[in-house]
Tab-separated table of C-alpha atoms and ligand atoms in Angstrom:
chain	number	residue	atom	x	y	z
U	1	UNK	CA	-15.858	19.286	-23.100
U	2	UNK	CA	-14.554	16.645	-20.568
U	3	UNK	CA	-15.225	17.523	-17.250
U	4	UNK	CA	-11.874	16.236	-15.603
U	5	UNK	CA	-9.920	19.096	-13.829
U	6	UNK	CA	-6.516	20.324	-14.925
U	7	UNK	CA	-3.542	20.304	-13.077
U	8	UNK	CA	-0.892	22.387	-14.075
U	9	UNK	CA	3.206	21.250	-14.774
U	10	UNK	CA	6.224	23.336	-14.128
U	11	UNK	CA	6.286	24.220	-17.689
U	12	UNK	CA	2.863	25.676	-17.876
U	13	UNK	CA	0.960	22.485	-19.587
U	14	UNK	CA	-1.622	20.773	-18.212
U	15	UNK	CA	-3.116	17.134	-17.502
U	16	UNK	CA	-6.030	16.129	-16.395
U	17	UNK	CA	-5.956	14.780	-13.198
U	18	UNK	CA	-7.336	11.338	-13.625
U	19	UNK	CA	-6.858	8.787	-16.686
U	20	UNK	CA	-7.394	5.553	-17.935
U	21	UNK	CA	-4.373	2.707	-17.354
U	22	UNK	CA	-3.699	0.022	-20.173
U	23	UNK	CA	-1.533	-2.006	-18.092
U	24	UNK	CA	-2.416	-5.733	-18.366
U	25	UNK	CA	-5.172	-4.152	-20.760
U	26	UNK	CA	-5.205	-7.175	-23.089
U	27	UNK	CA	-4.375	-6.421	-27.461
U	28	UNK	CA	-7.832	-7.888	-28.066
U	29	UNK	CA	-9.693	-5.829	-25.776
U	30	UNK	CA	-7.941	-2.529	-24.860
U	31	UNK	CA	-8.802	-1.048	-28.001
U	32	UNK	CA	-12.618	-0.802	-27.450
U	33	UNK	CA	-11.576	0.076	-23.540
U	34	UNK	CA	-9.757	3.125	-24.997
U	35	UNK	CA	-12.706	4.283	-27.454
U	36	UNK	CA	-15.549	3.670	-24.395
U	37	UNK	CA	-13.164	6.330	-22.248
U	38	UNK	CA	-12.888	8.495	-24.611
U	39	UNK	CA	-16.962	8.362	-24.958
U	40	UNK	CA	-17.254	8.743	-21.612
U	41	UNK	CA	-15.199	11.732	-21.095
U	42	UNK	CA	-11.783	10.273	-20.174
U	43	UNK	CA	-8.854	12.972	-21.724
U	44	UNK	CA	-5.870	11.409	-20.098
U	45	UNK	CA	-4.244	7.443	-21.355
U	46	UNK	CA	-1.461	6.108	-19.494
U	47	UNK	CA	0.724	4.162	-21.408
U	48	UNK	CA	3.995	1.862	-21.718
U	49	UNK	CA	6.372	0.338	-23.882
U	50	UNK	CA	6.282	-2.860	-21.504
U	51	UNK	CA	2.344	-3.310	-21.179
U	52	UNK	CA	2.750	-4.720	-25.234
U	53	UNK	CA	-0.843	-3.053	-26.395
U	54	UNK	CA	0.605	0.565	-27.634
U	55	UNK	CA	-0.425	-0.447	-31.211
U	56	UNK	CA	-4.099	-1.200	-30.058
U	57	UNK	CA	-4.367	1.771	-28.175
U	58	UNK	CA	-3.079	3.791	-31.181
U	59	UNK	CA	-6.028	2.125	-32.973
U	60	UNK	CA	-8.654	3.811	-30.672
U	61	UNK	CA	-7.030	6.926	-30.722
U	62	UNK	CA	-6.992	7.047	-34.370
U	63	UNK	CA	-10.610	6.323	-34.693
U	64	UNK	CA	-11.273	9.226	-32.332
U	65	UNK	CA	-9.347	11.459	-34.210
U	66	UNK	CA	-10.935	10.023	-37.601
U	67	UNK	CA	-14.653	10.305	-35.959
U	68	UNK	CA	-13.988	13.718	-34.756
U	69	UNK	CA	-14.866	13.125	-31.015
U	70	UNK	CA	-11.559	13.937	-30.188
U	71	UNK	CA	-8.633	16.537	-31.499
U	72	UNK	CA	-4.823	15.627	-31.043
U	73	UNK	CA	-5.067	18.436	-28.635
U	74	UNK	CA	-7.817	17.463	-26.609
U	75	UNK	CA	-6.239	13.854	-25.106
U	76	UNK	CA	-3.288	13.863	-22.884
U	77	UNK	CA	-0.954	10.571	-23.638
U	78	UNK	CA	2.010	9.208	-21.637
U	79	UNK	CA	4.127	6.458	-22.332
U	80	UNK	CA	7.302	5.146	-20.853
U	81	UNK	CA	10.828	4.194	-21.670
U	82	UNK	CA	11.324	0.303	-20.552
U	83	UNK	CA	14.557	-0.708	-19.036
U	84	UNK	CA	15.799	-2.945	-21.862
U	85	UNK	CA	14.651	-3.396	-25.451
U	86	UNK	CA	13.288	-6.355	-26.809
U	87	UNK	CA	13.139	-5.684	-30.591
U	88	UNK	CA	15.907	-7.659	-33.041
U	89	UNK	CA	16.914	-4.930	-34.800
U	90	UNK	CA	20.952	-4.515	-35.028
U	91	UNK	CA	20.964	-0.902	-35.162
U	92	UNK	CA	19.201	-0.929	-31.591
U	93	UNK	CA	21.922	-2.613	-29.914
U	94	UNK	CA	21.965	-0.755	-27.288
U	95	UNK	CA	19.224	1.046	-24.864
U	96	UNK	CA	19.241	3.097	-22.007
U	97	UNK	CA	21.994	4.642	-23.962
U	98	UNK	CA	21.344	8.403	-25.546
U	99	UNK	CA	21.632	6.834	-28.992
U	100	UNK	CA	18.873	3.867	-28.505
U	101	UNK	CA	16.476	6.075	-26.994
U	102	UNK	CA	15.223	7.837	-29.802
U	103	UNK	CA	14.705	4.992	-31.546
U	104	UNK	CA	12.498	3.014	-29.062
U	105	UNK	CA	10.604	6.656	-28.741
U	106	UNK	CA	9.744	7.088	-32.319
U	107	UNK	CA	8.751	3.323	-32.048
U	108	UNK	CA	6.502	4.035	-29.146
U	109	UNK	CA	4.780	6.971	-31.726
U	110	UNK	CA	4.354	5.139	-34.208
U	111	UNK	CA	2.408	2.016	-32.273
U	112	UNK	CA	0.336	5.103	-30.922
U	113	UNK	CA	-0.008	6.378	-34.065
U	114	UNK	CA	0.567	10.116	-32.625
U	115	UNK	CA	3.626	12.438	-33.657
U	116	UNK	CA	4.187	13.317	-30.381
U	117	UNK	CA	3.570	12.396	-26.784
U	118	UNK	CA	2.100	15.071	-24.216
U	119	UNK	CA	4.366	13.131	-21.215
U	120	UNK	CA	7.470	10.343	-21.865
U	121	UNK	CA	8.661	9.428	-18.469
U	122	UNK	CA	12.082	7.020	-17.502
U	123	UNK	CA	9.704	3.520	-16.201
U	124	UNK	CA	12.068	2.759	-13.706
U	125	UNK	CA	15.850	4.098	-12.629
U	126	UNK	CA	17.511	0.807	-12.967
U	127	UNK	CA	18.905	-0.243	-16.584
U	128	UNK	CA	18.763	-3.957	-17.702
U	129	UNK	CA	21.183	-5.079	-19.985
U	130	UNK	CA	20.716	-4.400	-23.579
U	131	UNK	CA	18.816	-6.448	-26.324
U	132	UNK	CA	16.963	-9.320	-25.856
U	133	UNK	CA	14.023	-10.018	-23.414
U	134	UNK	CA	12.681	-6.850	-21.710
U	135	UNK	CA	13.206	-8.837	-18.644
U	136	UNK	CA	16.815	-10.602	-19.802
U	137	UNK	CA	17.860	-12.998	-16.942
U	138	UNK	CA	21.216	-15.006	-16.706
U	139	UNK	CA	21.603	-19.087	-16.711
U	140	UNK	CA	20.537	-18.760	-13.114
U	141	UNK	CA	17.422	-16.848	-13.069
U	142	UNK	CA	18.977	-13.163	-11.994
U	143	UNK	CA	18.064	-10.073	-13.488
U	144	UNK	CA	20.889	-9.072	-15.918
U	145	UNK	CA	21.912	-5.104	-15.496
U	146	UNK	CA	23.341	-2.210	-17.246
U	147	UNK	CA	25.471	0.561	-15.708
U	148	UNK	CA	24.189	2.910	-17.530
U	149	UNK	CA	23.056	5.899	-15.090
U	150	UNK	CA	19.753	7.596	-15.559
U	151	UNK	CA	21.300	11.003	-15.873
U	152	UNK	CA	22.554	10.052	-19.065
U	153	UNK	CA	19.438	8.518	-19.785
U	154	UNK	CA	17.670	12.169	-18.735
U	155	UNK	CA	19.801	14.117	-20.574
U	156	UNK	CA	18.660	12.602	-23.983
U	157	UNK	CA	15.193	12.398	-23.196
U	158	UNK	CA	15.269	16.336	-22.189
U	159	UNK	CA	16.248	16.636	-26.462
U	160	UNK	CA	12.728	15.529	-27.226
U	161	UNK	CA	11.360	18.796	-25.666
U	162	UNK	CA	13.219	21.197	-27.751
U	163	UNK	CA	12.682	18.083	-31.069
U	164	UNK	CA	8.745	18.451	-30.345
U	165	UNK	CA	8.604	14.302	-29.876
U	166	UNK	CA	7.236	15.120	-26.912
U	167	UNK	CA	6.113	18.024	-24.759
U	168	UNK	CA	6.745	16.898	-21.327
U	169	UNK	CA	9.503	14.634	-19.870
U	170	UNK	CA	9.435	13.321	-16.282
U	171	UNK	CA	9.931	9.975	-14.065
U	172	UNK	CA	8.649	6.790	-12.278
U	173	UNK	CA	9.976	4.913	-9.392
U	174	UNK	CA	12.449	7.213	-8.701
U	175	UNK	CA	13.084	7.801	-5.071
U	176	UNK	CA	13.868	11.235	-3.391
U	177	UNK	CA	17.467	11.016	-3.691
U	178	UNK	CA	17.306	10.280	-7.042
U	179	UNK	CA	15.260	13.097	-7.896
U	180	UNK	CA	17.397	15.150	-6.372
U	181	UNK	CA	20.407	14.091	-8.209
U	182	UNK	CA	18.191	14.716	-11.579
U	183	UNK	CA	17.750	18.154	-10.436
U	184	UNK	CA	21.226	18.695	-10.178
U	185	UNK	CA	21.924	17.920	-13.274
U	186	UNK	CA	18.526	18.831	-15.191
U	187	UNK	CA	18.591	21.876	-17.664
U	188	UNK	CA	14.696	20.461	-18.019
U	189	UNK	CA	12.924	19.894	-14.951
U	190	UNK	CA	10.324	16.590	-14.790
U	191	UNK	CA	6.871	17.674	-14.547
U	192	UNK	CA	5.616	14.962	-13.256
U	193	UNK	CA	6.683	11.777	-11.008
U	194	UNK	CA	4.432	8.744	-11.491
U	195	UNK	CA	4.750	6.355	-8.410
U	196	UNK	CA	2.621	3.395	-6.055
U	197	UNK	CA	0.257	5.425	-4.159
U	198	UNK	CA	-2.721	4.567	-2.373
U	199	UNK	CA	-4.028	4.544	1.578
U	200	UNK	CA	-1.860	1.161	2.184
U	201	UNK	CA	1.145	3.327	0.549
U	202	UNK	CA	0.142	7.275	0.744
U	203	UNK	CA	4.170	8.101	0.103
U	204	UNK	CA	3.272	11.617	2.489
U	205	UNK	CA	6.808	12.233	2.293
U	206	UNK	CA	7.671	12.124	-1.241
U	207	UNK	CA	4.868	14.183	-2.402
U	208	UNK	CA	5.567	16.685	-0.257
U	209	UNK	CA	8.997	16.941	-1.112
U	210	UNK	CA	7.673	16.972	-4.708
U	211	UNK	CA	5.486	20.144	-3.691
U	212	UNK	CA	8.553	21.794	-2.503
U	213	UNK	CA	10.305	21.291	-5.682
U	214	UNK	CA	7.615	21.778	-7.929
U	215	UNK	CA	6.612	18.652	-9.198
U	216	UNK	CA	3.343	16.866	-9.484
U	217	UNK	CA	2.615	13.568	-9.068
U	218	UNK	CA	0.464	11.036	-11.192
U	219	UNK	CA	-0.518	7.435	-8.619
U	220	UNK	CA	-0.279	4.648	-10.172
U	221	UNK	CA	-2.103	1.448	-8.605
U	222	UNK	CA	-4.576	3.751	-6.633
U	223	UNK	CA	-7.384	0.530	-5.782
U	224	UNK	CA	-4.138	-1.215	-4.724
U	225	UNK	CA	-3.464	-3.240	-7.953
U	226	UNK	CA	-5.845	-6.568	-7.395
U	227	UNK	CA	-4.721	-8.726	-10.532
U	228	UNK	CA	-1.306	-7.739	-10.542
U	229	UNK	CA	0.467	-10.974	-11.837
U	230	UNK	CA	2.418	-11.640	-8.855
U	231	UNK	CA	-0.095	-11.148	-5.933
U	232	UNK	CA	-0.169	-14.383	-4.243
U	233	UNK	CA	-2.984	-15.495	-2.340
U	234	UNK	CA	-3.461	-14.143	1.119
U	235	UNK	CA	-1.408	-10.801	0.154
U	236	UNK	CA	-3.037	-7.545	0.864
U	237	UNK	CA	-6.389	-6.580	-1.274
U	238	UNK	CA	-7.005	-2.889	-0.634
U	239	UNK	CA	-10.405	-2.983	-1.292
U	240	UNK	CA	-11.342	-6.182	0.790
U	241	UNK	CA	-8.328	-6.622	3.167
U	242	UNK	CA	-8.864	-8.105	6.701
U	243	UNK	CA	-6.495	-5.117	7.753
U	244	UNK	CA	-8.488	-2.144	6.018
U	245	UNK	CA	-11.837	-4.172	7.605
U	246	UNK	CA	-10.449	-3.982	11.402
U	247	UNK	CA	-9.229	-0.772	10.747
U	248	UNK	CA	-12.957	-0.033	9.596
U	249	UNK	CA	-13.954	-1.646	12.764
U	250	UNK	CA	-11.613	0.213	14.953
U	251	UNK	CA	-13.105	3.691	13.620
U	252	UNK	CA	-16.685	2.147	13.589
U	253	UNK	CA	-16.555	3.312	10.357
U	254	UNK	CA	-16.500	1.176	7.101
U	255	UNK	CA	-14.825	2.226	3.920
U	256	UNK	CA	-18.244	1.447	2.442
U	257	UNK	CA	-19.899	4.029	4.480
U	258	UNK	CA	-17.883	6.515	3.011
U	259	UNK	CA	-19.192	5.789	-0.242
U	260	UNK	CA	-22.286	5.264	0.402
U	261	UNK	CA	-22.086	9.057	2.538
U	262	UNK	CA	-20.905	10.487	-0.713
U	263	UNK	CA	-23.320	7.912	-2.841
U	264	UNK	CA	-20.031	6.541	-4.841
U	265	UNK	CA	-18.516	3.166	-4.460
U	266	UNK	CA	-15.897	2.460	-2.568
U	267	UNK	CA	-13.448	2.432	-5.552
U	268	UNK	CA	-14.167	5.557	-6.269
U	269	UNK	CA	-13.968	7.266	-3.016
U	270	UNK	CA	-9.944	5.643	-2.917
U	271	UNK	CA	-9.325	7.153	-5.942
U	272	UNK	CA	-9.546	10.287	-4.689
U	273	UNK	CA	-7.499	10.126	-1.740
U	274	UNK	CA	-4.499	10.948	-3.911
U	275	UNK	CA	-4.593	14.486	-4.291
U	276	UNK	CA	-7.302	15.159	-2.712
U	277	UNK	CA	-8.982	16.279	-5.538
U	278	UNK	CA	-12.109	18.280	-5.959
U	279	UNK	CA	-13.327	16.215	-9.414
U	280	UNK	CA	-16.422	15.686	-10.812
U	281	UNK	CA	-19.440	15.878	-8.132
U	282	UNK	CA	-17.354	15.876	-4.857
U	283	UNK	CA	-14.798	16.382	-2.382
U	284	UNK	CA	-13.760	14.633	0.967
U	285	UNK	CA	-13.736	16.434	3.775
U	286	UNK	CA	-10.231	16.737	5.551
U	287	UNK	CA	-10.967	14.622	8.598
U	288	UNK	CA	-12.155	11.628	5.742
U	289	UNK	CA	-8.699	11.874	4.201
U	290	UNK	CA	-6.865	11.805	7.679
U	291	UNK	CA	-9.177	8.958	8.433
U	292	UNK	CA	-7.928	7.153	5.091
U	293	UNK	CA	-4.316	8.179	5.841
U	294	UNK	CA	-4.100	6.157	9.008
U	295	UNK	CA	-4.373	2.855	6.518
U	296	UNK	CA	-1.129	3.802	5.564
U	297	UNK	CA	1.576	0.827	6.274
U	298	UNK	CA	3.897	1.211	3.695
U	299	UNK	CA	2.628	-1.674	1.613
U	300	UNK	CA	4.203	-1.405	-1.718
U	301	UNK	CA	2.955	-3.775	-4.558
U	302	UNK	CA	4.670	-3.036	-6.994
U	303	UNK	CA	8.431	-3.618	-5.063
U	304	UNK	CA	9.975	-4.721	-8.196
U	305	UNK	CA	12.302	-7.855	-6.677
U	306	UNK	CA	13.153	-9.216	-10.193
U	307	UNK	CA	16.014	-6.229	-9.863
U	308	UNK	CA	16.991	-5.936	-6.043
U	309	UNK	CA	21.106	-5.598	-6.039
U	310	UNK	CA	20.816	-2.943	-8.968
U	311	UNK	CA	22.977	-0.034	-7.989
U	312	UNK	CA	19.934	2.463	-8.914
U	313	UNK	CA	16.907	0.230	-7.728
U	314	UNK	CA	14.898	2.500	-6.095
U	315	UNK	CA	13.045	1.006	-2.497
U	316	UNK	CA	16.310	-0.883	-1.650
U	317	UNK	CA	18.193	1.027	0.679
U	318	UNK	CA	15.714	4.314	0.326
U	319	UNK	CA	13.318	5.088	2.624
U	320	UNK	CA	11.422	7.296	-0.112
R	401	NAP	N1	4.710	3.498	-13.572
R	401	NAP	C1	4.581	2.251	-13.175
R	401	NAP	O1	5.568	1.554	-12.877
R	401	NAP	C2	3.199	1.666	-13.057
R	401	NAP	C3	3.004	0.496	-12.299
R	401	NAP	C4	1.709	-0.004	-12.171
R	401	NAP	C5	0.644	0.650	-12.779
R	401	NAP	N2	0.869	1.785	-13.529
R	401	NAP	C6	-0.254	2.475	-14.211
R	401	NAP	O2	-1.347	2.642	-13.317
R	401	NAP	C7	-2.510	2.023	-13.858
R	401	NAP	C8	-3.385	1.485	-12.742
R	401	NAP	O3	-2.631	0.656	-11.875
R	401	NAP	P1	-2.969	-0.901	-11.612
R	401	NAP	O4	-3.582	-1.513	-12.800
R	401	NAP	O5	-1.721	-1.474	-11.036
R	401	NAP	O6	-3.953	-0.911	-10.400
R	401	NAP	P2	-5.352	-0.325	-9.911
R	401	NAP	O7	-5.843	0.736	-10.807
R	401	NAP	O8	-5.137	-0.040	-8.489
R	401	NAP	O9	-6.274	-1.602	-10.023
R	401	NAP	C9	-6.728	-2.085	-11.237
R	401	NAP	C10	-7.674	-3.203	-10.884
R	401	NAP	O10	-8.786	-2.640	-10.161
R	401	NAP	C11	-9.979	-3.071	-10.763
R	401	NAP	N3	-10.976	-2.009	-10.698
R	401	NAP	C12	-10.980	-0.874	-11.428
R	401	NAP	N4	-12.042	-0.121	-11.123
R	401	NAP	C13	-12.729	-0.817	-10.188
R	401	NAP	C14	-13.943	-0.583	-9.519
R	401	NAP	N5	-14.617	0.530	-9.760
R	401	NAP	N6	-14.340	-1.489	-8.618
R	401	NAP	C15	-13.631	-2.601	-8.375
R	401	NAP	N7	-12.477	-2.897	-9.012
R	401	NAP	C16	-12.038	-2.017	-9.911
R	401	NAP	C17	-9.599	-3.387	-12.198
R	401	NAP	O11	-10.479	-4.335	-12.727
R	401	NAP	P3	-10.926	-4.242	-14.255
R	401	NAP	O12	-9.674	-4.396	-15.048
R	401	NAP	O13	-11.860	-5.377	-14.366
R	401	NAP	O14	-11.559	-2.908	-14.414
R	401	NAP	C18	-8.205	-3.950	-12.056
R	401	NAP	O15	-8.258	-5.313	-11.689
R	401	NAP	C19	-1.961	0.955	-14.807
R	401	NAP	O16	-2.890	0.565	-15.783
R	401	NAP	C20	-0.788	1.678	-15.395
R	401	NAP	O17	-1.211	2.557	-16.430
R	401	NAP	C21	2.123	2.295	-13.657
């Protein structure tokens, strides 16, 4: 039995509260990354159309299965619906709209080699024009759109549920506003929002709005994303930043000590800032979190710029 807790969706399934991510998990080596978590206990894999390595991951979880560590039942997968679709095939020739969906979902399956996902959530609210590059640009280097509007997009993926492709449908990188307008128009209510979150960007406010409608949240870039491909030297490093140091100073208190107080590392005691939760061997106390909390200055790293002037992009004229 793993020992990660549970935490429990809207519709009465569960996920364990911390996982293993695959982005920029490279083909040649994410499939031994996804066995060695599974060895060591890990139940939860975050996935995504756009990270490229579903079919290695698949691999992994196949030898699992096939070795007997793990049952279908036992791991918790996710993957995510990409803005645009890549693959030449005519049939496709459209995405983001209800009748492309399916298709890029049964594709996402098969590199996984599951029958159904345990989570399928929208990647982002903003549609890029259909076919081509996942990232299609015009002669001049702009991201190229679609109009199509997400609550179409939801309404097809909420099909799934009652189809058995997957069991749970929800979102990332929506803001509160457009959560709300999926709630309006929801007959199946996400169980989960997966956004940035970490003491540079603790997004307070849109979790607890999320509490208040009852859904949970899954934080993505918790260590505050080192290698992502476009940090550019002198940007923030969560775990080494000048700012998070004089902060340290200012409190006479250094990240560091933390961990060494509760004999983890330091990457470990920001992981569990999140949701404050009680896993494994220990819990923060309250006045550590607040402490943690005052790093917060709405430092978002993943601001997605290739798309700002999209109708739906979601940090443009939100303020969460
Ligand atoms: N929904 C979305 O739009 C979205 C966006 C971004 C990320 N995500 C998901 O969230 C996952 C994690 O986010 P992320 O990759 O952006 O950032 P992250 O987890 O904050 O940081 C990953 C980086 O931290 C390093 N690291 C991991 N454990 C460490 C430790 N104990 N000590 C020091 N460094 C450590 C990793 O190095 P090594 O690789 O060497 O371990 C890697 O360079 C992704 O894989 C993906 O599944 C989702």
């Amino acid at each position: 039995m793993s020992k990660v807790p549970l935490v429990t969706f809207n519709n009465g399934l569960k996920i364990p509260i911390f996982g293993l991510g695959t982005w920029k998990s490279q083909p040649g080596q994410v499939t031994q990354a996804v066995k060695d978590a599974i060895d060591i206990g890990y139940r939860h894999i975050d996935c995504a159309y756009i990270y490229g390595n579903e079919k290695e991951v698949g691999k992994a979880l196949d030898t699992k299965f096939q070795q007997g560590v793990i049952k279908r039942e036992d791991i918790f997968v996710t993957s995510k619906l990409w803005n645009t679709f890549h693959k030449p095939d005519k049939l496709w020739n459209t995405f983001h709209k209800p009748e492309l969906v399916e298709g890029t979902l049964r594709e996402t399956l098969k590199n996984l080699r599951l029958e159904y996902l345990d989570l399928y959530l929208i990647h982002w609210p903003q549609a890029y024009k259909e076919q081509g590059e996942l990232f299609p640009k015009d002669e001049q280097g702009n991201t190229q759109f679609s109009d199509v509007d997400y609550i179409d997009t939801w309404k097809v993926l909420e099909n799934f549920v009652a189809k058995g492709l997957i069991k749970s449908v929800g979102l990332s990188n929506f803001n509160k506003r457009q959560i709300e307008r999926i709630l309006k128009n929801a007959t199946v209510k996400p169980a989960n929002l997966q956004i940035e979150c970490h003491p540079y960007l603790n997004q307070k406010r849109l979790i607890n709005y999320c509490k208040t409608v009852g859904i949970t949240i899954t934080a993505y870039s918790p260590l505050g994303s080192p290698d992502r491909p476009w940090a550019k030297p002198g940007e923030p490093l969560l775990m080494e930043d000048n700012k998070l140091k004089d902060l340290a100073v200012k409190y006479k208190k250094k990240l560091k000590d933390l961990a060494v107080k509760y004999k983890k590392t330091p990457a470990q005691v920001l992981l569990r800032i999140q949701e404050n939760f009680n896993i494994f061997d220990f819990e923060l106390k309250p006045e550590d979190i607040d402490y943690i909390d005052t790093f917060d200055c709405n430092e978002r790293l993943c601001p997605m710029t290739a798309s700002l002037g999209h109708p739906h992009h979601p940090f443009e004229n939100d303020k969460f």
